[in-house]
Coordinates of C-alpha atoms in Angstrom, one line a residue:
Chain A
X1 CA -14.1 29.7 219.0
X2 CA -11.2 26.9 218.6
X3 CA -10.3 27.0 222.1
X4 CA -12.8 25.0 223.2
X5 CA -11.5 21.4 222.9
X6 CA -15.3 20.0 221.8
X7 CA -14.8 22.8 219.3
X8 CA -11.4 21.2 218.0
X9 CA -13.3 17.5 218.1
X10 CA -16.1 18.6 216.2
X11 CA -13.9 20.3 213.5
X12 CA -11.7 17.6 213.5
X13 CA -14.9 15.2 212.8
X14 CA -15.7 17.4 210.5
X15 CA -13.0 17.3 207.8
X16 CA -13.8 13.8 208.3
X17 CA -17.1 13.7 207.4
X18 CA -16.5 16.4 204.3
X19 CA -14.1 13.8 203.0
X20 CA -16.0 10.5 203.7
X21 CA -19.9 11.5 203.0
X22 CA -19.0 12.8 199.3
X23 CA -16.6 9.6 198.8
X24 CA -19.8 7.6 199.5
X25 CA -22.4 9.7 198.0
X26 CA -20.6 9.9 194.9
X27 CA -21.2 6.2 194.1
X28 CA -24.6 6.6 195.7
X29 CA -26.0 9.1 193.4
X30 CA -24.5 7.5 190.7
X31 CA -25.7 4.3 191.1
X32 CA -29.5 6.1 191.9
X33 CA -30.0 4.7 195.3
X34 CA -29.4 8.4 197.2
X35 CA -32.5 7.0 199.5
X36 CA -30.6 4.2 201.1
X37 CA -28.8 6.6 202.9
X38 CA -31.8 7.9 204.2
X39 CA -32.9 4.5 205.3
X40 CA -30.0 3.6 206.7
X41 CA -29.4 7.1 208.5
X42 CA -33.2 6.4 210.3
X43 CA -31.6 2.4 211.0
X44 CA -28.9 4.0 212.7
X45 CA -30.9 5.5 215.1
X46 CA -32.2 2.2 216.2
X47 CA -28.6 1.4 216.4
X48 CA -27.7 4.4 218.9
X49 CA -31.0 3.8 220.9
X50 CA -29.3 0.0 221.2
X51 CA -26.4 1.4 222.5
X52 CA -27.7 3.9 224.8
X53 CA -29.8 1.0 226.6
X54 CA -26.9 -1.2 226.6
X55 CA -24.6 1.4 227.3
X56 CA -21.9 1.3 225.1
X57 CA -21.1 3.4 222.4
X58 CA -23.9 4.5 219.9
X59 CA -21.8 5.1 217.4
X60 CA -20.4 1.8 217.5
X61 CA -23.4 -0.1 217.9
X62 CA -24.9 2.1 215.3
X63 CA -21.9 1.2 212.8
X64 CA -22.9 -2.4 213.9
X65 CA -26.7 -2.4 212.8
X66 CA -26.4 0.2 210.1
X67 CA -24.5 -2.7 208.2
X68 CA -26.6 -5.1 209.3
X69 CA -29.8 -3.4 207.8
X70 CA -27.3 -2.4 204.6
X71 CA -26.2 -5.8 204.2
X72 CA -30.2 -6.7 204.2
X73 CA -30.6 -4.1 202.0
X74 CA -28.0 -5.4 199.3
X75 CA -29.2 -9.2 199.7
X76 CA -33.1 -8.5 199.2
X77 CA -32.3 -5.7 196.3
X78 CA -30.6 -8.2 194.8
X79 CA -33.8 -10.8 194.9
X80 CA -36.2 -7.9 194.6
X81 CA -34.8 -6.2 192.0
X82 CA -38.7 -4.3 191.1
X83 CA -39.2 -3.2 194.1
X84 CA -36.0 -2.2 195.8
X85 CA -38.2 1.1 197.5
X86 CA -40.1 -1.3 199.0
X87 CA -37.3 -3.0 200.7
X88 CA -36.5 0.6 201.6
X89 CA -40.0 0.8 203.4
X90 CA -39.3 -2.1 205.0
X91 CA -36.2 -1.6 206.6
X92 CA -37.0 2.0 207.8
X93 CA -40.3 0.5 209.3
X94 CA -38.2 -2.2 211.4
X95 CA -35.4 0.3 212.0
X96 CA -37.6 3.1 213.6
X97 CA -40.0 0.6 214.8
X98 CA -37.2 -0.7 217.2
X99 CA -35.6 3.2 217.8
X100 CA -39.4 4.3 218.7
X101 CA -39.7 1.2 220.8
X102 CA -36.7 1.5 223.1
X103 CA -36.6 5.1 223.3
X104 CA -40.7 5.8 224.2
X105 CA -40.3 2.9 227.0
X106 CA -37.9 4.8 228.8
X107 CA -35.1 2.4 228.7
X108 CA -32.5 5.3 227.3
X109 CA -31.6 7.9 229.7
X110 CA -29.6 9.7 228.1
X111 CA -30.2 12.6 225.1
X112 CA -31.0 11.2 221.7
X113 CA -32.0 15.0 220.7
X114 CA -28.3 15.4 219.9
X115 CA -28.3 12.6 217.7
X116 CA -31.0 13.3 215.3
X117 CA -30.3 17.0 214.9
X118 CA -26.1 16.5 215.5
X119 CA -24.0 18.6 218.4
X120 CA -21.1 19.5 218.9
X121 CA -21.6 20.5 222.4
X122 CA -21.5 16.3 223.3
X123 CA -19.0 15.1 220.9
X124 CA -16.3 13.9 223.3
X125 CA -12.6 12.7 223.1
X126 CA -13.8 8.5 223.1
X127 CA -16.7 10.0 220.0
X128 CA -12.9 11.3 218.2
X129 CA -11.2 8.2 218.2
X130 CA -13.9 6.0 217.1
X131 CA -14.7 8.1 214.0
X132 CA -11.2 8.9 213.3
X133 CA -10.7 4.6 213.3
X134 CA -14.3 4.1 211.4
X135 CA -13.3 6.9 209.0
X136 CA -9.3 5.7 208.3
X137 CA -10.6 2.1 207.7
X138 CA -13.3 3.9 205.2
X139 CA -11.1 5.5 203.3
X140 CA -8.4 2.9 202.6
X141 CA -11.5 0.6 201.4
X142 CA -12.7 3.4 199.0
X143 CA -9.3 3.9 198.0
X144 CA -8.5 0.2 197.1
X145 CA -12.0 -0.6 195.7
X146 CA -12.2 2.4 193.7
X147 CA -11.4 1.2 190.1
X148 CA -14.2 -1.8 190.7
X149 CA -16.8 0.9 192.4
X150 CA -16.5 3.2 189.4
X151 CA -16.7 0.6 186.7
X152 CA -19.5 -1.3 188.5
X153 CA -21.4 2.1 189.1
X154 CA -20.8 2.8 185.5
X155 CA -21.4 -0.6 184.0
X156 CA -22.6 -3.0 186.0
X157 CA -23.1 -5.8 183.3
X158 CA -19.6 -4.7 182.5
X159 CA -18.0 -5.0 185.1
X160 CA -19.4 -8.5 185.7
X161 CA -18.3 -9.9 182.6
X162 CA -14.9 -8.8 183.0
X163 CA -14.0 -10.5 186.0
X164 CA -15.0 -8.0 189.0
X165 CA -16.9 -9.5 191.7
X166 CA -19.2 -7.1 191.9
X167 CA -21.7 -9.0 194.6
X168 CA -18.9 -8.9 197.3
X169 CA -18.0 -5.4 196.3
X170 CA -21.7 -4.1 196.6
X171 CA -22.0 -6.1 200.0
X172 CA -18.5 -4.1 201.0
X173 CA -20.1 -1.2 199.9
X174 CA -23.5 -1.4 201.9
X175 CA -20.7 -1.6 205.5
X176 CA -18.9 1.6 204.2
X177 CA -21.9 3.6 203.8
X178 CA -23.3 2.4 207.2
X179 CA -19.9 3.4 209.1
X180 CA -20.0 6.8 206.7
X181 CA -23.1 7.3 208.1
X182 CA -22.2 6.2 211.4
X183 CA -19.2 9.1 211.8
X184 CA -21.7 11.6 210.5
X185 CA -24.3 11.1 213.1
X186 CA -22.4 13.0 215.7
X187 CA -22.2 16.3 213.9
X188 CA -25.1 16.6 211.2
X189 CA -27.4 14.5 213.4
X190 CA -29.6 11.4 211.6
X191 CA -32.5 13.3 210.2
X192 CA -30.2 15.6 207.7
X193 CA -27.1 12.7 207.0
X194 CA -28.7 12.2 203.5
X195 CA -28.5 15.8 202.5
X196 CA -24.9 15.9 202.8
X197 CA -24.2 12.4 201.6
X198 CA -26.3 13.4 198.3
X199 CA -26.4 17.4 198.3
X200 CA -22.3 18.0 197.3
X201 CA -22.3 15.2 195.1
X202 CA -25.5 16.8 192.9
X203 CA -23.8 20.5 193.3
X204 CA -20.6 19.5 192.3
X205 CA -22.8 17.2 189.0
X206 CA -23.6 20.8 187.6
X207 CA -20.1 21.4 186.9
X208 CA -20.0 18.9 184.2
X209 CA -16.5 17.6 184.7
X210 CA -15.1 13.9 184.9
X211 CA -15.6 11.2 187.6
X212 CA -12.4 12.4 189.5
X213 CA -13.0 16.1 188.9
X214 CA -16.5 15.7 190.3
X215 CA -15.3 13.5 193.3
X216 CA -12.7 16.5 194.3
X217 CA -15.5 19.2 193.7
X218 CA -18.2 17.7 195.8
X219 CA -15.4 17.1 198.8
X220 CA -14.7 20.7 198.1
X221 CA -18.5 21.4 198.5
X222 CA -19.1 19.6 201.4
X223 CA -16.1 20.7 203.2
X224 CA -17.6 24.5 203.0
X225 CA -21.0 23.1 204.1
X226 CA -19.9 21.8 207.2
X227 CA -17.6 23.9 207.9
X228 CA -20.0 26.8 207.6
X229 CA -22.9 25.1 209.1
X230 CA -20.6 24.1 212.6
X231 CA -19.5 27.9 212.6
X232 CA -22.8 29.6 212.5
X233 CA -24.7 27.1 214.3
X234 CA -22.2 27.9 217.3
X235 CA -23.0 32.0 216.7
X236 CA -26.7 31.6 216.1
X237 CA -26.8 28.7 219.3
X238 CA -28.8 26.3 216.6
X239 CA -27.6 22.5 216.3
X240 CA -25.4 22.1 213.1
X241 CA -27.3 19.9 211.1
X242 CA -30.2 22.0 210.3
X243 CA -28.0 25.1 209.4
X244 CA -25.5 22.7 207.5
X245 CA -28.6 21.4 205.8
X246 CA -29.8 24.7 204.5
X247 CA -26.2 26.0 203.3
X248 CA -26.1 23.1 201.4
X249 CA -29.2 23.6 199.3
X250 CA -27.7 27.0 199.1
X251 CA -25.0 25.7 197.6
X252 CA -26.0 23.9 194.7
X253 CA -29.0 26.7 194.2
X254 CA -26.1 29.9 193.8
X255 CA -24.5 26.7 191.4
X256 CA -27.1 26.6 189.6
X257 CA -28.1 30.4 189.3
X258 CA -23.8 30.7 187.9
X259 CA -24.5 27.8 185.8
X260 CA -27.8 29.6 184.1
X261 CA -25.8 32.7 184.0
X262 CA -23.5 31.2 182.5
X263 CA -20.8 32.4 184.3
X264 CA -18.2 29.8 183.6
X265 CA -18.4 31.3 179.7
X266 CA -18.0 35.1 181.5
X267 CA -14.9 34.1 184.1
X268 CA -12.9 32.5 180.7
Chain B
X1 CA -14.1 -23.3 170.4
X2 CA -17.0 -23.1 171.6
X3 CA -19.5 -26.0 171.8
X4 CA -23.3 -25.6 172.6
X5 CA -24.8 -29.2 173.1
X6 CA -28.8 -29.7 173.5
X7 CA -29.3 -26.1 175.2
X8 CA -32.8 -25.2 176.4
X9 CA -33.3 -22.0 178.4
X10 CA -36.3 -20.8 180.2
X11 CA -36.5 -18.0 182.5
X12 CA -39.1 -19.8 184.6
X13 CA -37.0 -23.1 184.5
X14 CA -40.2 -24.6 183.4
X15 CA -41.2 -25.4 179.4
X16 CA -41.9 -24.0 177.3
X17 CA -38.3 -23.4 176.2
X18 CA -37.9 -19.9 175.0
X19 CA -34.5 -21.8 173.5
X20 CA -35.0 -25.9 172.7
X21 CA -32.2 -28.1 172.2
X22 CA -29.6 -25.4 170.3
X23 CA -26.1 -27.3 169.2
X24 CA -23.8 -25.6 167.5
X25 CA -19.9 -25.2 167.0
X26 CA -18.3 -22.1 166.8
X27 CA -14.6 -22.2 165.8
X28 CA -11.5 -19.7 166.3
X29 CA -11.8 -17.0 163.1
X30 CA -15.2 -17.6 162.8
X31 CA -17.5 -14.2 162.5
X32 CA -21.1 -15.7 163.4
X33 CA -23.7 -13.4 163.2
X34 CA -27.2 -14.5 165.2
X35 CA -30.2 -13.1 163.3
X36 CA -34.0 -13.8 164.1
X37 CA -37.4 -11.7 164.9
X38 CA -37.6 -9.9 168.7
X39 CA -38.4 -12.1 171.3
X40 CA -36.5 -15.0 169.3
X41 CA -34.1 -15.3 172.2
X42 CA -30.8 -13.9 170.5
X43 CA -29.8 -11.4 173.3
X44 CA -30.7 -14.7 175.7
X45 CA -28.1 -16.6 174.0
X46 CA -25.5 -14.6 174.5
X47 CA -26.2 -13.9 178.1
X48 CA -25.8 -17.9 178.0
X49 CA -22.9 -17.6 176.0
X50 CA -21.4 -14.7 178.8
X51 CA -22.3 -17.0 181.9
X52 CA -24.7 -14.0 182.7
X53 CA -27.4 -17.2 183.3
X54 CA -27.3 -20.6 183.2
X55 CA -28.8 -23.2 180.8
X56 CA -31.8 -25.3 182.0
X57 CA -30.7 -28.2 180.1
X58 CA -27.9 -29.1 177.8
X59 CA -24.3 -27.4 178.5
X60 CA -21.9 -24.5 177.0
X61 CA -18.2 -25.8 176.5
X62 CA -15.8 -22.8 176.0
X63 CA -12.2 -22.7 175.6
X64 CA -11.6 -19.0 174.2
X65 CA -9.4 -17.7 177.5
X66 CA -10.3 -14.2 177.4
X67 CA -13.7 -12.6 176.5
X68 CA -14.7 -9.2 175.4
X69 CA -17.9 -7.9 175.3
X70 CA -19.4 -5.1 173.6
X71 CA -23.1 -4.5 174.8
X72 CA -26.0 -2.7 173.2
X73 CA -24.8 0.7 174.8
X74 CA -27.0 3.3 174.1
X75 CA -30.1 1.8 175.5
X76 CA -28.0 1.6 179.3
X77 CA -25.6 4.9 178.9
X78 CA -26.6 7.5 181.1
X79 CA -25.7 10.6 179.4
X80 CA -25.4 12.9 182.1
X81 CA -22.8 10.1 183.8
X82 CA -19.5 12.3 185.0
X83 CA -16.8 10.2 183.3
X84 CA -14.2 10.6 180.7
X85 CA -13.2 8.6 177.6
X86 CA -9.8 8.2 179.8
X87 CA -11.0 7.3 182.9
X88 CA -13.7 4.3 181.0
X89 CA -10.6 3.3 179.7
X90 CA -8.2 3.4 182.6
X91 CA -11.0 1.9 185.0
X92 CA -11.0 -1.5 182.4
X93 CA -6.9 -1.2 182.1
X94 CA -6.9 -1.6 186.2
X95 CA -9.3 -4.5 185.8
X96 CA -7.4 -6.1 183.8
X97 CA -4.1 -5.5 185.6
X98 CA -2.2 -3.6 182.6
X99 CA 0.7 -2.1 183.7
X100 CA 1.6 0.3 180.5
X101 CA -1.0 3.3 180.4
X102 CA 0.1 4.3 177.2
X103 CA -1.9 1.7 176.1
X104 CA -5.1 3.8 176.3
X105 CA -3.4 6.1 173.6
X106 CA -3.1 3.0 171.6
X107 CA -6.4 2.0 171.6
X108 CA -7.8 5.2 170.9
X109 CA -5.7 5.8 167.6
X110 CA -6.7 2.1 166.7
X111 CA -10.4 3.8 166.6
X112 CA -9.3 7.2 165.7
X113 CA -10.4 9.1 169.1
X114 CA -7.4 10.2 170.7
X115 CA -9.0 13.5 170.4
X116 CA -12.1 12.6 172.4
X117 CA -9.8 11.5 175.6
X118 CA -10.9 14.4 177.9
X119 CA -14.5 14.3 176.6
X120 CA -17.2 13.1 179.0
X121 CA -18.5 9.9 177.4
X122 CA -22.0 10.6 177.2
X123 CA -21.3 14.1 175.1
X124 CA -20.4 11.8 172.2
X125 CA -22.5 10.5 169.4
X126 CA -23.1 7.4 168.9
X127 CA -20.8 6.2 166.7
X128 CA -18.1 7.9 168.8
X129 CA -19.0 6.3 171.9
X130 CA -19.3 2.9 170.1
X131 CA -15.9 3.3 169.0
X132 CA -15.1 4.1 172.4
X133 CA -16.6 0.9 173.8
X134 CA -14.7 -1.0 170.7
X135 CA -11.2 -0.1 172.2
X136 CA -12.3 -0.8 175.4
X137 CA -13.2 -4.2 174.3
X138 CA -9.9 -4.9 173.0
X139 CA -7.8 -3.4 175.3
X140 CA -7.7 -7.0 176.7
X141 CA -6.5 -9.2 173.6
X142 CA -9.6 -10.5 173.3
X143 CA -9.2 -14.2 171.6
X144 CA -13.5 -13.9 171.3
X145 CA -15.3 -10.7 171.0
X146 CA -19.5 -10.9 171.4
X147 CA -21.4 -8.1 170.2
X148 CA -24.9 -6.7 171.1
X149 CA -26.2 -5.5 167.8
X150 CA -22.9 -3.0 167.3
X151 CA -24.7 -0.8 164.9
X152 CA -27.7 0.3 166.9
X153 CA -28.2 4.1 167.2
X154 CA -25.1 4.7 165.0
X155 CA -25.1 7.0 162.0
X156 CA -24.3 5.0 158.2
X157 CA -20.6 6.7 158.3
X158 CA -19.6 5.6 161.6
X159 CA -21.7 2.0 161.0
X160 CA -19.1 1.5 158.2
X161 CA -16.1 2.4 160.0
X162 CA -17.1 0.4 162.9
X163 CA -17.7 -3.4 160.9
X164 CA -14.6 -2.5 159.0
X165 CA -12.8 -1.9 162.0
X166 CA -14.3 -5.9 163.7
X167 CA -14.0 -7.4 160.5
X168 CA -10.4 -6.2 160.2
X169 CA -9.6 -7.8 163.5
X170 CA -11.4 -11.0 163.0
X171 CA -9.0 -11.4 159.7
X172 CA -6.1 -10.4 161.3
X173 CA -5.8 -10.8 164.2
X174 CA -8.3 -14.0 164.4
X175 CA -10.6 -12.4 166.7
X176 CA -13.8 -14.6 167.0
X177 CA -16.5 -12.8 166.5
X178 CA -20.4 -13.3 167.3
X179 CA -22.6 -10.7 167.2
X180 CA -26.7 -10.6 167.7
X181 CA -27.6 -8.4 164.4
X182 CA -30.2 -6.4 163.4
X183 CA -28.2 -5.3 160.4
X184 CA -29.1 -7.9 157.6
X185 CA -26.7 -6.0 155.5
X186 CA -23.9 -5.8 157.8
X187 CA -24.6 -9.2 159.1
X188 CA -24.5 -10.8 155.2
X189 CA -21.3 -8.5 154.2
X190 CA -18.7 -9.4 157.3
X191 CA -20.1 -12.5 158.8
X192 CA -18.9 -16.2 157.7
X193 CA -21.6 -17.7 159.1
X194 CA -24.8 -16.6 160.3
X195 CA -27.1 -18.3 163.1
X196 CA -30.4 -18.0 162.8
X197 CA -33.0 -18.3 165.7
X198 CA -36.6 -19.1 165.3
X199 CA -39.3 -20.5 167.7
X200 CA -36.6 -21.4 169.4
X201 CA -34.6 -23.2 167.5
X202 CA -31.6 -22.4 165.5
X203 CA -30.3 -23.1 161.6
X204 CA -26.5 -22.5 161.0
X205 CA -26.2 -21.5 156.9
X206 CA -23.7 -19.3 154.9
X207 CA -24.4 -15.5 154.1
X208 CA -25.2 -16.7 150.3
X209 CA -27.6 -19.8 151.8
X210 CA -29.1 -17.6 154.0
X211 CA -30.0 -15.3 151.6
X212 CA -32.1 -17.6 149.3
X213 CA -33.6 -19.0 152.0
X214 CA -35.0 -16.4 154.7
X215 CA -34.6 -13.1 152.9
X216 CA -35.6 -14.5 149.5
X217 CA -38.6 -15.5 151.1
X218 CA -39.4 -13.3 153.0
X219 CA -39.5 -10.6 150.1
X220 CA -41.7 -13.0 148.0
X221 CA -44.4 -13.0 150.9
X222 CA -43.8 -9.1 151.2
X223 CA -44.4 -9.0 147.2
X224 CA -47.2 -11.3 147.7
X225 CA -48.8 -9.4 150.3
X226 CA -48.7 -6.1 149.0
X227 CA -50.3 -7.5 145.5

């Protein structure tokens, strides 16, 4: 199976992705706002129809308006502070508005199939680098931010009062979760993106352990979902997101059954 | 020192005030407890008093160099929150730049919880996890330390240690100290000065004044109501 090179790409991607998406959902779940990654995984489809009309990259131009409609996100959530689903509605209605727009005129010719339910048949060499640059940057981000990220997820009065800039830091964090998002769109396709940003992070919750604990866990978690979900979605000829969807949910459910067995308290 | 001159607050920027023309001097070593009914504005005064908003009129001068807050925790603290008591700890010590991790260790044994290090913070009681929130707080040599009613949801054992444990380092280490109370006990026992807001507007007395002329009173119109 590895000897295909759009094989290698997509498993390359993938370890990507299995680091990133937890990284991000982590803080996401966390903070309670596990449906702005859904909303922002539909705005980046506006954001890959854009670039397929324009021709150039989708990722990249869905990277671009993913943090547009995140940094929108963060500044009306921030005025709207009762009604941040609403926001939500809004953006997905002006997101998908514009995707259904451009791609129901006919001004895309190419397949946007691949993007909402992820491929690796068409993830190509150009599709590598990008992600691999998107991802890198990521990471470093999370890496430097992540004493302010934690305490402002924990405490966000806090955090304030001691000095972080938490503001600037949330609007940071609204761009990482659109380029997260952007990287994952590839391989798990838009319609399942959330699932995997929020579905490690809430297996890897049961365990009960400490913030770093349950960061490594839920990479661990979504490593083995993708991984499994790009291997038998090439046997079974399905597209990976769907299958990495359901292994998922399988996931945190055989969790769950140990966890009620009690099985922790057997293996000791 | 911190000096409030002519403060009004509203939240609508409009009157009426829920806060009218406070002024009031609060000096290093003082332990000023704010008392007063709900709704009296006390936990709006020390958002003002945090820079967490802004006055409407009148202005907040403040030379203490290096705050520590301890908020009402249990009404915010999501239990099922994956952290340790280390990593709370470690997060603020980053924050703050400290270089010496041991100092967490310190902390702890200041409050007696170098036990609970590993323990995910929202398994703890209470008390614990105010204790927990007390080292935290002065893990940053606080010169003034503001308090959210400290003694909310915690136990009469660990309510003792914790005002011991304030009032010990507002004497020694003169720690200013203001705290919104609900305690009347507490508040009369450790403060030196206690604040109290009414429709509004404040009266600064002594522990012993206060108590002849608001609790005093107030138990004569409780005696006179139940006759």
């Amino acid at each position: 199976m590895l000897h295909y090179s759009f094989m290698q790409n997509a498993f390359m991607i993938s370890i990507l992705i299995s680091i990133l998406c937890p990284l991000i959902g982590m803080f996401l779940v966390l903070k309670r706002y596990s449906m702005i990654g859904d909303t922002l995984s539909h705005a980046s489809l506006a954001g890959v129809a854009v670039g397929l009309m324009c021709k150039v990259n989708p990722i990249l131009s869905a990277f671009l308006l993913t943090s547009v409609f995140g940094v929108i996100i963060e500044f009306l959530r921030d005025h709207y502070k009762k009604y941040a689903e609403l926001i939500l509605v809004i953006v997905l209605s002006l997101s998908v508005g514009i995707a259904i727009t451009i791609i129901s005129a006919g001004a895309v010719h190419a397949n946007v199939e691949s993007f909402l339910f992820g491929s690796v048949l068409t993830v190509t060499r150009e599709d590598f680098y990008t992600v691999l640059i998107l991802s890198i940057v990521s990471l470093i981000t999370i890496v430097g931010l992540y004493h302010q990220l934690v305490f402002i997820t924990f405490d966000e009065e806090g955090a304030k009062i001691a000095g972080i800039k938490d503001k600037m830091i949330n609007y940071i964090f609204s761009i990482l979760v659109a380029s997260t998002i952007s990287v994952s769109i590839r391989i798990v396709g838009i319609l399942v993106i959330s699932s995997l940003i929020a579905l490690p992070v809430a297996t890897a919750l049961q365990l009960n352990k400490g913030f770093k604990t349950t960061m490594l866990y839920s990479i661990l978690f979504s490593f083995i979902d993708i991984t499994l979900g790009i291997v038998i979605s090439f046997w079974i000829n399905a597209a990976p997101g769907g299958v990495t969807a359901l292994i998922s949910v399988f996931l945190l459910v055989f969790i769950l059954l140990l966890k009620k067995l009690n099985f922790y308290e057997i293996i000791k | 020192m911190i000096t409030i001159e002519n403060l009004c607050f509203s939240y609508t920027q409009n009157t009426p005030y829920l806060l009218k023309n406070l002024c009031l001097t609060i000096h290093k070593g003082d332990y000023i407890s704010i008392l007063g009914d709900n709704g009296s504005g006390k936990s709006t005064l020390i958002k003002l008093l945090l820079k967490l908003l802004t006055p409407t009129e009148g202005k907040i001068v403040d030379t203490f160099t290096n705050l520590a807050y301890l908020p009402q925790r249990f009404e915010n603290l999501n239990s099922q929150f994956p952290i340790t008591v280390y990593e709370v700890l470690d997060c603020y010590r980053k924050t703050l730049k400290l270089k010496d991790k041991d100092c967490i260790f310190k902390y702890l044994d200041l409050v007696k919880m170098r036990d609970f290090s590993n323990s995910l913070i929202g398994k703890l009681s209470g008390g614990q996890c105010q204790k927990i929130f007390i080292a935290r707080a002065l893990m940053g040599t606080p010169d003034l330390l503001i308090l959210d009613e400290p003694s909310t949801g915690v136990d009469l054992k660990s309510q003792t240690e914790i005002y011991s444990l304030i009032k010990n380092i507002n004497v020694s280490e003169k720690v200013t100290v203001i705290s919104v109370e609900h305690n009347l006990k507490a508040a009369i026992d450790n403060s030196t000065l206690i604040y109290h807001l009414s429709q509004g507007s404040g009266h600064l007395c002594n522990p012993d004044d206060y108590i002849n002329e608001y609790v005093s009173a107030s138990t004569r119109s409780d005696r006179n109501a139940s006759l």
